[in-house]
Short mmCIF file of N, CA and C in Angstrom, two decimals:
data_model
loop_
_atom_site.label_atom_id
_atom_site.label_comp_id
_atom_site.label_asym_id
_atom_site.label_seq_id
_atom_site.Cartn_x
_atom_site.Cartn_y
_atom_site.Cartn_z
N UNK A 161 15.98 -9.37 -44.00
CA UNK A 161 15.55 -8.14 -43.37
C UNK A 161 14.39 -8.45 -42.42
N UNK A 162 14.57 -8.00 -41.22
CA UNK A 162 13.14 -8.34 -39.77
C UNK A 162 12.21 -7.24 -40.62
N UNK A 163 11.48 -7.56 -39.50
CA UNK A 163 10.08 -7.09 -40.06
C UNK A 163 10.22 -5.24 -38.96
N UNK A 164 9.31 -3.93 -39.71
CA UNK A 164 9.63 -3.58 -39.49
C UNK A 164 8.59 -2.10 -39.44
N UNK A 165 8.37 -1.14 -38.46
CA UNK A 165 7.50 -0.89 -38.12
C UNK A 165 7.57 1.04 -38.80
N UNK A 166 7.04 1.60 -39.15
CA UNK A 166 7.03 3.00 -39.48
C UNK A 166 7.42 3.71 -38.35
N UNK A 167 8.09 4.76 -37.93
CA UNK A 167 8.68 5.58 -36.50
C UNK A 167 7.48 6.01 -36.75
N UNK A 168 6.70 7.13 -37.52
CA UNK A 168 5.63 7.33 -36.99
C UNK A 168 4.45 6.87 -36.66
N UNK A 169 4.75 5.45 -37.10
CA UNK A 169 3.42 5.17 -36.86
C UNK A 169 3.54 4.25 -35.00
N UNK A 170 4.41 4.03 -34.39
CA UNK A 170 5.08 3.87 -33.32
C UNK A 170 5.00 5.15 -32.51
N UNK A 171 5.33 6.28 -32.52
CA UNK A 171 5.04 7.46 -32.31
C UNK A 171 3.51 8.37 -31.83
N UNK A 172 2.84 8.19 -32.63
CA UNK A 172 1.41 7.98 -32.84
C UNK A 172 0.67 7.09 -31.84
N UNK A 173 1.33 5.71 -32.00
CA UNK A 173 0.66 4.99 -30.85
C UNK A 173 1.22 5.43 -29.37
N UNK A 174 2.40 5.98 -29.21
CA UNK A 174 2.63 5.88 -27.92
C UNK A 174 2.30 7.50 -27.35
N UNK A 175 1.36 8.68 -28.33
CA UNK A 175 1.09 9.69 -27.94
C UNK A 175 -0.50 9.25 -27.76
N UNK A 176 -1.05 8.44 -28.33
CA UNK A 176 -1.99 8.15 -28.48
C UNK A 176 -2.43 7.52 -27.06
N UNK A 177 -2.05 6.32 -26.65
CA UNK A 177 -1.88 5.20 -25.61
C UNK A 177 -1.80 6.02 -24.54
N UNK A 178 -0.73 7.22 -24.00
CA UNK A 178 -0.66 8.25 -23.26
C UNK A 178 -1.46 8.63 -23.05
N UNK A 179 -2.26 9.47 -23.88
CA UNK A 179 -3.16 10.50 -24.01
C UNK A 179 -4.40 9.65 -23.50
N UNK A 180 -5.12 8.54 -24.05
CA UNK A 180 -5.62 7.53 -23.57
C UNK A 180 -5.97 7.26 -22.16
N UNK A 181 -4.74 6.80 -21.50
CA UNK A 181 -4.44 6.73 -20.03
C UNK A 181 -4.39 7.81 -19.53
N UNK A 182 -3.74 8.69 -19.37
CA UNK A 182 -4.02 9.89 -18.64
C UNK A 182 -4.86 10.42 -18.69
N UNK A 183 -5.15 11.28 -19.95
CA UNK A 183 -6.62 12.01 -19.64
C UNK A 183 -7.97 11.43 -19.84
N UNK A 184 -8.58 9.69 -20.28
CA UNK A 184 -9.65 9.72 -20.09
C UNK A 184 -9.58 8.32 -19.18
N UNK A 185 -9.02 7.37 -19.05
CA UNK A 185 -9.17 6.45 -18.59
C UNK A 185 -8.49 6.18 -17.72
N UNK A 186 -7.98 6.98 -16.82
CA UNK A 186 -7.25 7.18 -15.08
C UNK A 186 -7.17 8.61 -15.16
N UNK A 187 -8.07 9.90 -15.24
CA UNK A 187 -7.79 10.85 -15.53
C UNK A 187 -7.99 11.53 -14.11
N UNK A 188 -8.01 11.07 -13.34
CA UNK A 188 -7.88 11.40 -11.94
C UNK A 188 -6.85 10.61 -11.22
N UNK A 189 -6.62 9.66 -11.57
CA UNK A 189 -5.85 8.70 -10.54
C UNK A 189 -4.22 8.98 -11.76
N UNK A 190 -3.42 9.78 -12.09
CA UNK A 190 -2.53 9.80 -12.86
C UNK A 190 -1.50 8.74 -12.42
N UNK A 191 -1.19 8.51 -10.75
CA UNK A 191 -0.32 7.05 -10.52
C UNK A 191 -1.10 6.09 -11.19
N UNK A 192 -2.19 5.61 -11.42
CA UNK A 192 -2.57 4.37 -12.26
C UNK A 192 -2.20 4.51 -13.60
N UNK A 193 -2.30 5.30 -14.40
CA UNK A 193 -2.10 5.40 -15.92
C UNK A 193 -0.61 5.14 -15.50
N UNK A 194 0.27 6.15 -15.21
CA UNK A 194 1.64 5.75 -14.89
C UNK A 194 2.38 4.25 -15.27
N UNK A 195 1.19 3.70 -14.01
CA UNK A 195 1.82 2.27 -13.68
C UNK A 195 0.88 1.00 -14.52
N UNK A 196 -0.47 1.33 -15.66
CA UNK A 196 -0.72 0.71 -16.64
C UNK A 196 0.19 1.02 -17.95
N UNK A 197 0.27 2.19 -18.06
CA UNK A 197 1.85 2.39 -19.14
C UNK A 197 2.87 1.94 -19.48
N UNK A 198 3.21 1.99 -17.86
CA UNK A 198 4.99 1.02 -17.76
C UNK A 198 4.80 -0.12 -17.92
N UNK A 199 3.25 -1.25 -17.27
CA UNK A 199 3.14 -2.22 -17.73
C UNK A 199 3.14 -2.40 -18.84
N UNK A 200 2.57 -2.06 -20.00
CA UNK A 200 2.64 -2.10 -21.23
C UNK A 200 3.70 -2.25 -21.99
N UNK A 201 4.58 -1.16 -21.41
CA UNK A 201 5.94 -0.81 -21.98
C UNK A 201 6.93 -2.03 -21.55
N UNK A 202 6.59 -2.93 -20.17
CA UNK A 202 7.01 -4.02 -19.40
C UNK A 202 7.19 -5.26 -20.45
N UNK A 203 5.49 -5.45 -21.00
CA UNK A 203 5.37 -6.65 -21.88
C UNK A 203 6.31 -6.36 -23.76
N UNK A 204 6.55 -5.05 -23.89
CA UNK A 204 6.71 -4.96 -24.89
C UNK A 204 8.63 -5.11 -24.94
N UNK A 205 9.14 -4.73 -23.93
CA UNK A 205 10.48 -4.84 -23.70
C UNK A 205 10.69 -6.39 -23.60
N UNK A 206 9.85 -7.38 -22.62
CA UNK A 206 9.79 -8.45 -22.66
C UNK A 206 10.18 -9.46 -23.61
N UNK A 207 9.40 -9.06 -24.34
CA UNK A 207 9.19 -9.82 -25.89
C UNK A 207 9.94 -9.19 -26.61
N UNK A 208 10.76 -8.35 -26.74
CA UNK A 208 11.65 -7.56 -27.99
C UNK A 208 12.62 -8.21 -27.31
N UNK A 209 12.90 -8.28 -26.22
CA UNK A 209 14.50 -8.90 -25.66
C UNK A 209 14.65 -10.60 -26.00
N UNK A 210 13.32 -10.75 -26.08
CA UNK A 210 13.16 -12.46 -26.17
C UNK A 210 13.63 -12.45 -27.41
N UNK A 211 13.68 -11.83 -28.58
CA UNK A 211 13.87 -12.09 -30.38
C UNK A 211 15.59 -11.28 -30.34
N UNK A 212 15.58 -10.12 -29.69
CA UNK A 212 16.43 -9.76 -30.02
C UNK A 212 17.94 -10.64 -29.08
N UNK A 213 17.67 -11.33 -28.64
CA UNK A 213 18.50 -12.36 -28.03
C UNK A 213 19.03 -13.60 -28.55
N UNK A 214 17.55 -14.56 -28.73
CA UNK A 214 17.45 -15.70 -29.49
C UNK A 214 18.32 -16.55 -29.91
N UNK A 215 19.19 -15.68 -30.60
CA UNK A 215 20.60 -16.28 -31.04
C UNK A 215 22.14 -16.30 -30.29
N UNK A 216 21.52 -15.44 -29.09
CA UNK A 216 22.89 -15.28 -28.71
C UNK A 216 22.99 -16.07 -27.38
N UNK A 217 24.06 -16.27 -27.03
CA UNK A 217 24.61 -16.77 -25.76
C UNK A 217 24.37 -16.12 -24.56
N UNK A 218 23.56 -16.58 -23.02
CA UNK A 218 23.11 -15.79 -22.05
C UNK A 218 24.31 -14.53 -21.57
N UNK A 219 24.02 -13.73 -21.20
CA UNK A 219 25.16 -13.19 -20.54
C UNK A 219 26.03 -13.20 -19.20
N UNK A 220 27.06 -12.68 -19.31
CA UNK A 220 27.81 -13.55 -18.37
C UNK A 220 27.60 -12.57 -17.30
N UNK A 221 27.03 -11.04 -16.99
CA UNK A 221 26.94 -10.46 -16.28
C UNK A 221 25.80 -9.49 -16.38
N UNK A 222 25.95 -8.56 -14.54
CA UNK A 222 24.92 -7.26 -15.36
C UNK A 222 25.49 -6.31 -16.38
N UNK A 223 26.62 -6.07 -15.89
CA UNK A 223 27.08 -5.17 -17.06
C UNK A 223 27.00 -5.34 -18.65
N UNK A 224 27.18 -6.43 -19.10
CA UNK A 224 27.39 -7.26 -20.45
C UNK A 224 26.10 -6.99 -20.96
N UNK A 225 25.01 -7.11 -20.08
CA UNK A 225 23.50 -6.90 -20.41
C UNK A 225 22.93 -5.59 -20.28
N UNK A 226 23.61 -4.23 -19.46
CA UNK A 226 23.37 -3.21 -20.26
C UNK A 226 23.90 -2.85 -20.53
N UNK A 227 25.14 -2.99 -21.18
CA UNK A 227 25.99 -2.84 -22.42
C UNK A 227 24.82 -3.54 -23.83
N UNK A 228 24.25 -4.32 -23.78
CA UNK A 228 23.50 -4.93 -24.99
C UNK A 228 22.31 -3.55 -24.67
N UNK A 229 21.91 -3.50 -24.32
CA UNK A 229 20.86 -2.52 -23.83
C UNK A 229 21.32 -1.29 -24.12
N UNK A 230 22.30 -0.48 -23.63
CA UNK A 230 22.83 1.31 -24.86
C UNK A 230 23.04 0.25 -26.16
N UNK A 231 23.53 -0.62 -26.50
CA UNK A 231 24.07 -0.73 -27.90
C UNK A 231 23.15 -1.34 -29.34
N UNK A 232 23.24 -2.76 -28.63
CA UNK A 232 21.72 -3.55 -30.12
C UNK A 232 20.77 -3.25 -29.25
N UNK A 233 20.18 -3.35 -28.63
CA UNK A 233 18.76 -3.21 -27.97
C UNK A 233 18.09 -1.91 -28.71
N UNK A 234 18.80 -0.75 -28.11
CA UNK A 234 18.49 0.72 -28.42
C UNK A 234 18.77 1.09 -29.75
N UNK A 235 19.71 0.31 -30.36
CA UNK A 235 19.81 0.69 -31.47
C UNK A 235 18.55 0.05 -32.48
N UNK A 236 18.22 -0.84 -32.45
CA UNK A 236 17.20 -2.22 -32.69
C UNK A 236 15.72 -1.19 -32.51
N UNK A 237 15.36 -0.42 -31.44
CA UNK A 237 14.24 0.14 -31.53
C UNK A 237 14.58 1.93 -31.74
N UNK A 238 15.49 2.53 -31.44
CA UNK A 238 15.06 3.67 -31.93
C UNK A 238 16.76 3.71 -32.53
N UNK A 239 17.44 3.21 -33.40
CA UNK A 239 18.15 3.22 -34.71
C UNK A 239 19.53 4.65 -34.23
N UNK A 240 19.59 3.88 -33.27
CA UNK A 240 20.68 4.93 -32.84
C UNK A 240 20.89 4.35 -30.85
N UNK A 241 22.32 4.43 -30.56
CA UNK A 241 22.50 3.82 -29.39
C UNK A 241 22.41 4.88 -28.70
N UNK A 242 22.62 4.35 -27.26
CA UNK A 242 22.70 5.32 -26.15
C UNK A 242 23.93 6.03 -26.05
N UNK A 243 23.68 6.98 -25.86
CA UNK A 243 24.70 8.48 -25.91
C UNK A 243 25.94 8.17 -25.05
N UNK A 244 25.38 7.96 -23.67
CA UNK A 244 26.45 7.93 -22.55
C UNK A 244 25.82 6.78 -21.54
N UNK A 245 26.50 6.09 -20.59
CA UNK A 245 26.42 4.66 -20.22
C UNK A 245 27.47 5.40 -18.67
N UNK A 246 26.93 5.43 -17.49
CA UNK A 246 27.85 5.64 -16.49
C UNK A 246 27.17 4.31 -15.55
N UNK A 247 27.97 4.57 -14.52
CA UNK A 247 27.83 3.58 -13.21
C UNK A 247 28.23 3.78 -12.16
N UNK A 248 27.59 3.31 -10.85
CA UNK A 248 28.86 3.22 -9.59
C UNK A 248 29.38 2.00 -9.08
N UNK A 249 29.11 0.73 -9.61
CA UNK A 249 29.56 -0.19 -9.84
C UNK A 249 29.12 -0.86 -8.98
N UNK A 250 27.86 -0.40 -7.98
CA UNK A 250 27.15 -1.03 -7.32
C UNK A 250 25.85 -1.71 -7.59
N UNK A 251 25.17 -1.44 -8.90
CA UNK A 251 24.03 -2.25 -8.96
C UNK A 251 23.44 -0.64 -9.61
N UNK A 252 23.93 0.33 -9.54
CA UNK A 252 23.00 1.65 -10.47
C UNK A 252 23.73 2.22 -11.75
N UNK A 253 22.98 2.45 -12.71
CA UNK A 253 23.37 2.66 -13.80
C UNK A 253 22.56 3.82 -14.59
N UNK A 254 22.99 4.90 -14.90
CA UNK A 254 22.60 5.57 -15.65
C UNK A 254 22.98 5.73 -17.26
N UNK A 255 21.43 5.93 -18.02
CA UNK A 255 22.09 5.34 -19.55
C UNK A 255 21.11 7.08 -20.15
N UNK A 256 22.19 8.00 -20.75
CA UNK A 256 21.54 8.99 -21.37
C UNK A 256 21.47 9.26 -22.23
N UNK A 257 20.44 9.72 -22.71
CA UNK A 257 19.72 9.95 -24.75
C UNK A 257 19.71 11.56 -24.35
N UNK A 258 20.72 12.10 -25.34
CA UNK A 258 20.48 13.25 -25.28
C UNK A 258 19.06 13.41 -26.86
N UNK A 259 18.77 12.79 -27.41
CA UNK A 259 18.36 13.41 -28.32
C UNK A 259 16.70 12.17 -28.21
N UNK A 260 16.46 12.01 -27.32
CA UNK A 260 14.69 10.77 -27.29
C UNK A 260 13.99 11.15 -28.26
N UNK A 261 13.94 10.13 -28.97
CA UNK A 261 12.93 10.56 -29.76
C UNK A 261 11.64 10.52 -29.34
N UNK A 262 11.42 9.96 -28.56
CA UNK A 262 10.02 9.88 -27.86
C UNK A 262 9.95 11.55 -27.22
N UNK A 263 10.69 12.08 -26.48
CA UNK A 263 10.32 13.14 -26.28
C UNK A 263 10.50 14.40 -26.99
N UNK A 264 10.84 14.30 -28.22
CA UNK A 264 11.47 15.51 -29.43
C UNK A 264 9.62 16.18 -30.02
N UNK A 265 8.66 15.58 -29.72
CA UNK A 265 7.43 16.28 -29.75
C UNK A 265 6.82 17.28 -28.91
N UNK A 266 7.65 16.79 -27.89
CA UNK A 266 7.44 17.41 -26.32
C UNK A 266 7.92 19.14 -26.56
N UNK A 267 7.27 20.24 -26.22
CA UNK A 267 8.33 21.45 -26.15
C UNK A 267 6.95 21.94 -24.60
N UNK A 268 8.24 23.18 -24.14
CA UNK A 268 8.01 23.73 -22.80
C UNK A 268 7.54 25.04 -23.44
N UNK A 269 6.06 25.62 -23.60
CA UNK A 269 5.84 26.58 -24.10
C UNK A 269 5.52 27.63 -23.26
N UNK A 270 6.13 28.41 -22.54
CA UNK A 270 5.93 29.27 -21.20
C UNK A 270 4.69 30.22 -21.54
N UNK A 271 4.24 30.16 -22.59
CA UNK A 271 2.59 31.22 -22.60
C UNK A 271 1.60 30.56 -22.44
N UNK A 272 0.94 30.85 -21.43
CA UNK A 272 -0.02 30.05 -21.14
C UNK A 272 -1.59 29.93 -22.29
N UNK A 273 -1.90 28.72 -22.45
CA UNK A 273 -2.57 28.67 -23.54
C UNK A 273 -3.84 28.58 -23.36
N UNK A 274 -4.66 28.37 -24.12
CA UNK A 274 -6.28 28.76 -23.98
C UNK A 274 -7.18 28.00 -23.25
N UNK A 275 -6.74 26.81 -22.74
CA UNK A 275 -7.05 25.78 -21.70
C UNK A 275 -6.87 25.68 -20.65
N UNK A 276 -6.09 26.68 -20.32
CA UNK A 276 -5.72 26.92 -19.00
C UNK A 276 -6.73 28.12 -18.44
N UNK A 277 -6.95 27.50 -16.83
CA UNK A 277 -7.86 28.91 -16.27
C UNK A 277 -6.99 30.09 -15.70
N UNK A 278 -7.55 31.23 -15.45
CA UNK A 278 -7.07 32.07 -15.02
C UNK A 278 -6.52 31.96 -13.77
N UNK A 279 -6.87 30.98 -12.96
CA UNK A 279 -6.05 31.10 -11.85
C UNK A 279 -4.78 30.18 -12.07
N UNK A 280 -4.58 29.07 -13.02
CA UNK A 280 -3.59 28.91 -13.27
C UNK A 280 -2.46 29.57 -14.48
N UNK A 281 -2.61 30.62 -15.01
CA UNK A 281 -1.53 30.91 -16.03
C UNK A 281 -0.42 31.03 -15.54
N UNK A 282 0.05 30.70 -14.56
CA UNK A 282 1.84 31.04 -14.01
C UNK A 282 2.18 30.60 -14.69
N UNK A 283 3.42 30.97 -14.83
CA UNK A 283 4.68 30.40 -15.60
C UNK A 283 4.52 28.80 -14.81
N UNK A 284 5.03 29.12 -14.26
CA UNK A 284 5.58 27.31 -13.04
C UNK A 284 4.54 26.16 -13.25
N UNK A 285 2.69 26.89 -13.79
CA UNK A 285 2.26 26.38 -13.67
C UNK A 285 2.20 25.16 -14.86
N UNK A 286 2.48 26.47 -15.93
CA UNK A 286 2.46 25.59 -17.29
C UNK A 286 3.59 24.86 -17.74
N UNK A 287 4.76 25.28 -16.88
CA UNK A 287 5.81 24.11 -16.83
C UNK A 287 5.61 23.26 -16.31
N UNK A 288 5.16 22.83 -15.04
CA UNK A 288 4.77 22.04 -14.54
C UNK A 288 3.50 21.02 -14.97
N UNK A 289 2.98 21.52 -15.86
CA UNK A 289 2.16 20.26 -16.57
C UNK A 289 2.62 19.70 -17.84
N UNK A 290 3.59 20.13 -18.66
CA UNK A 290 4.42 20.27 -19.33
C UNK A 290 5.60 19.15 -19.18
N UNK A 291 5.86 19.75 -18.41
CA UNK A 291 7.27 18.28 -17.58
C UNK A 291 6.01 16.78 -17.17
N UNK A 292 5.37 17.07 -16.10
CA UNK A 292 4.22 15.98 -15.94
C UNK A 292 3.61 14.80 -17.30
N UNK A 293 3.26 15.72 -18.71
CA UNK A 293 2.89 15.44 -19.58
C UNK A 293 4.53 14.41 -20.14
N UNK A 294 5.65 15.33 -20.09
CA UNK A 294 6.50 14.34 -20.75
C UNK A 294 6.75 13.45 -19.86
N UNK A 295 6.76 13.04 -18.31
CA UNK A 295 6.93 12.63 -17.64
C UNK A 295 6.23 11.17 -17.95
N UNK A 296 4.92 11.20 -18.16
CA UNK A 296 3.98 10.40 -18.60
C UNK A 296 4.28 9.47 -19.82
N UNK A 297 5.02 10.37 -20.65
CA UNK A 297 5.43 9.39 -21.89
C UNK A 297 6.92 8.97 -21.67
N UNK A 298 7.13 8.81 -20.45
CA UNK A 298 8.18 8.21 -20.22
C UNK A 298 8.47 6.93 -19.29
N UNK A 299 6.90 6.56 -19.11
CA UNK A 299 7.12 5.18 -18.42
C UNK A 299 7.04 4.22 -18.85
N UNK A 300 6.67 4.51 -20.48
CA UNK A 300 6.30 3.30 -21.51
C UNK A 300 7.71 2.80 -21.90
N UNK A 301 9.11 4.21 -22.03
CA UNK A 301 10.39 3.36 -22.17
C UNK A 301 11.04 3.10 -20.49
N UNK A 302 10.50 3.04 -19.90
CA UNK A 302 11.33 2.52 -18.40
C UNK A 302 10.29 0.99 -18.41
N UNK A 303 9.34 0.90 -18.64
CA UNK A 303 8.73 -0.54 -18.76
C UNK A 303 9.14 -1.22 -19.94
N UNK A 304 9.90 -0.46 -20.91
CA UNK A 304 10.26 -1.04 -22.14
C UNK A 304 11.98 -1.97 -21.99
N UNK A 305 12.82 -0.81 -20.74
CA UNK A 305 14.01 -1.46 -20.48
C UNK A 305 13.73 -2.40 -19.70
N UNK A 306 13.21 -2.06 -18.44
CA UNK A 306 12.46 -3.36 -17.02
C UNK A 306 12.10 -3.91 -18.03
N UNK A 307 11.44 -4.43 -18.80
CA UNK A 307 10.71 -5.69 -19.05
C UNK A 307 12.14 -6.34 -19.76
N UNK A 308 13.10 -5.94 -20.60
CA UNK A 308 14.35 -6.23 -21.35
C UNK A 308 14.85 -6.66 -20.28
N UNK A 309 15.61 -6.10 -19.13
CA UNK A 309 16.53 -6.38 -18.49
C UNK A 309 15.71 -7.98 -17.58
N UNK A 310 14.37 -7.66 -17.12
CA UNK A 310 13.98 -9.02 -16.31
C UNK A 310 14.47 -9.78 -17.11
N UNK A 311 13.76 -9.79 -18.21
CA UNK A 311 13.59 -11.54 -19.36
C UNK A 311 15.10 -11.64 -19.43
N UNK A 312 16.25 -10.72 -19.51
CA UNK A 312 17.75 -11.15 -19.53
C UNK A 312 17.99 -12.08 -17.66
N UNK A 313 17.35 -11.97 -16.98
CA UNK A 313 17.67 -12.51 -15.95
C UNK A 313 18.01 -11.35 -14.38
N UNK A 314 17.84 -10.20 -15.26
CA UNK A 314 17.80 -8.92 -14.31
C UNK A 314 16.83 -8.58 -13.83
N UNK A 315 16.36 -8.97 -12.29
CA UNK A 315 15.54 -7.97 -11.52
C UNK A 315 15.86 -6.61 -11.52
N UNK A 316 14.98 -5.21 -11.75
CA UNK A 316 15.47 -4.04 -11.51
C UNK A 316 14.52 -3.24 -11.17
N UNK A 317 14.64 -1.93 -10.67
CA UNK A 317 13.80 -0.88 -11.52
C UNK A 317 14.16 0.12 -11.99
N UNK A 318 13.43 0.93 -12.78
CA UNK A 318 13.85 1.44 -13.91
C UNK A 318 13.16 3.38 -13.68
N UNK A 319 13.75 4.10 -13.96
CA UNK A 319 12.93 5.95 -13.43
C UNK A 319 13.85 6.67 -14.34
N UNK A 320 13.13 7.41 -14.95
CA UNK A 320 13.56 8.39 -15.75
C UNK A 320 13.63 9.61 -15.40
N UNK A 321 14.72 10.83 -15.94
CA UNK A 321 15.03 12.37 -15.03
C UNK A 321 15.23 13.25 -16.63
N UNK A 322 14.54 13.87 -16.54
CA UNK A 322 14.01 14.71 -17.78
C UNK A 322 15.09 15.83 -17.85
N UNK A 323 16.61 16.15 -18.44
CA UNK A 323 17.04 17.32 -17.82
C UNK A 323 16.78 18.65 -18.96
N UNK A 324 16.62 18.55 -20.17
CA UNK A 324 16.40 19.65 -21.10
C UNK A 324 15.87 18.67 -22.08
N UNK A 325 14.85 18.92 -22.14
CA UNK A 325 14.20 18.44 -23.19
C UNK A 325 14.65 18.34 -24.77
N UNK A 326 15.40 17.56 -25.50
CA UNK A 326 14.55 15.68 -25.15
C UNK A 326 15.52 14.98 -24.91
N UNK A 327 16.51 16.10 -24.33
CA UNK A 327 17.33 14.72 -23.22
C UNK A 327 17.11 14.35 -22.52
N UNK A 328 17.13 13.08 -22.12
CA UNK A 328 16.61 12.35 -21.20
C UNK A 328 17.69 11.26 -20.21
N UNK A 329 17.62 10.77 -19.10
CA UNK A 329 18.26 10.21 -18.82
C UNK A 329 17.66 8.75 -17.72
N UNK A 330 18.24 7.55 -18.04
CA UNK A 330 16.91 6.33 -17.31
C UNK A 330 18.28 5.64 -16.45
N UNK A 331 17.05 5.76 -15.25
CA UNK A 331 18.32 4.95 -14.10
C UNK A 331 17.58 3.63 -13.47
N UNK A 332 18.85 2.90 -13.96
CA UNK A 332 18.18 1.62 -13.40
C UNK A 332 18.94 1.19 -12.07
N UNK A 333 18.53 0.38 -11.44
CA UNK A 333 19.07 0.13 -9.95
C UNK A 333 18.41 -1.36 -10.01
N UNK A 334 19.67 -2.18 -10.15
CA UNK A 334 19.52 -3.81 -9.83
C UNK A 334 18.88 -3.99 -8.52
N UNK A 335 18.05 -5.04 -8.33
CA UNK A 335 17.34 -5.78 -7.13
C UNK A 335 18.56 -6.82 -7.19
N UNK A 336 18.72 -7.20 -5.75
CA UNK A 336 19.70 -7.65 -5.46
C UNK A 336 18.49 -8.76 -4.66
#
């Protein structure tokens, strides 16, 4: 049996790490937290692809490698594969989690809450920080696949599209 980590306590760190980066330590510059996040999420995909490989034979393509990626990869860190796996057979790939667990904490609460000023209570407004906020905890798994797919031998990048919360959907687009 591998060694093996508590979901919440994984959970915790990556609301934590978020929360961290965005609001005190790039709490103005939100593209920097962004793009210290995904790094993070970069080195940690890195090294999970390096063990979770180890034994196996390189792959013979891109596809073969995110096919490993919806299937042991995803299953390997959040214990359940990817939902749906499309393509256009050009180098873009969309892979969708209807059910993220990373974002199943996340909810869209349209009443505006006690932190908010009066000139912002719109509706739009508090969705809009809302989506932003999950937005944020979603670059730690697009640096988590990028860093997987490089160390397989895949240049890419990697962007996530939020469509009903906590489905989620991550599109990668090969560098050619």
């Amino acid at each position: 049996m591998g060694r093996e980590v508590a979901e919440s306590c994984v959970d915790s760190l990556l609301i934590e790490m978020v929360s961290s980066y965005a609001d005190r330590f790039y709490a103005t510059k939100p593209e920097l937290a962004a793009r210290r996040i995904e790094s993070i999420g970069y080195q940690v995909g890195h090294q999970l692809s390096e063990r979770y490989t180890m034994d196996r034979p390189r792959f013979g393509d891109h596809l073969d490698a995110i096919k490993f990626i919806c299937k042991d990869f995803w299953s390997e860190i959040f214990k359940k594969q990817i939902d749906n796996l499309k393509t256009n057979h050009r180098g873009t790939f969309v892979l969708q989690d209807n059910r993220f667990r990373w974002l199943s904490h996340i909810s869209v609460d349209p009443s505006p809450d006690s932190s908010v000023t009066s000139q912002d209570t719109s509706e739009a407004s508090v969705e809009n920080k809302a989506a932003q906020a999950a937005s944020m905890h979603l670059y730690f798994p697009c640096g988590i696949i990028r860093g997987a797919l490089t160390n397989l031998g895949i240049p890419c990048a990697v962007s996530a599209d939020i469509s009903n919360l906590p489905a989620c959907s991550f599109v990668i687009r090969i560098k050619v």
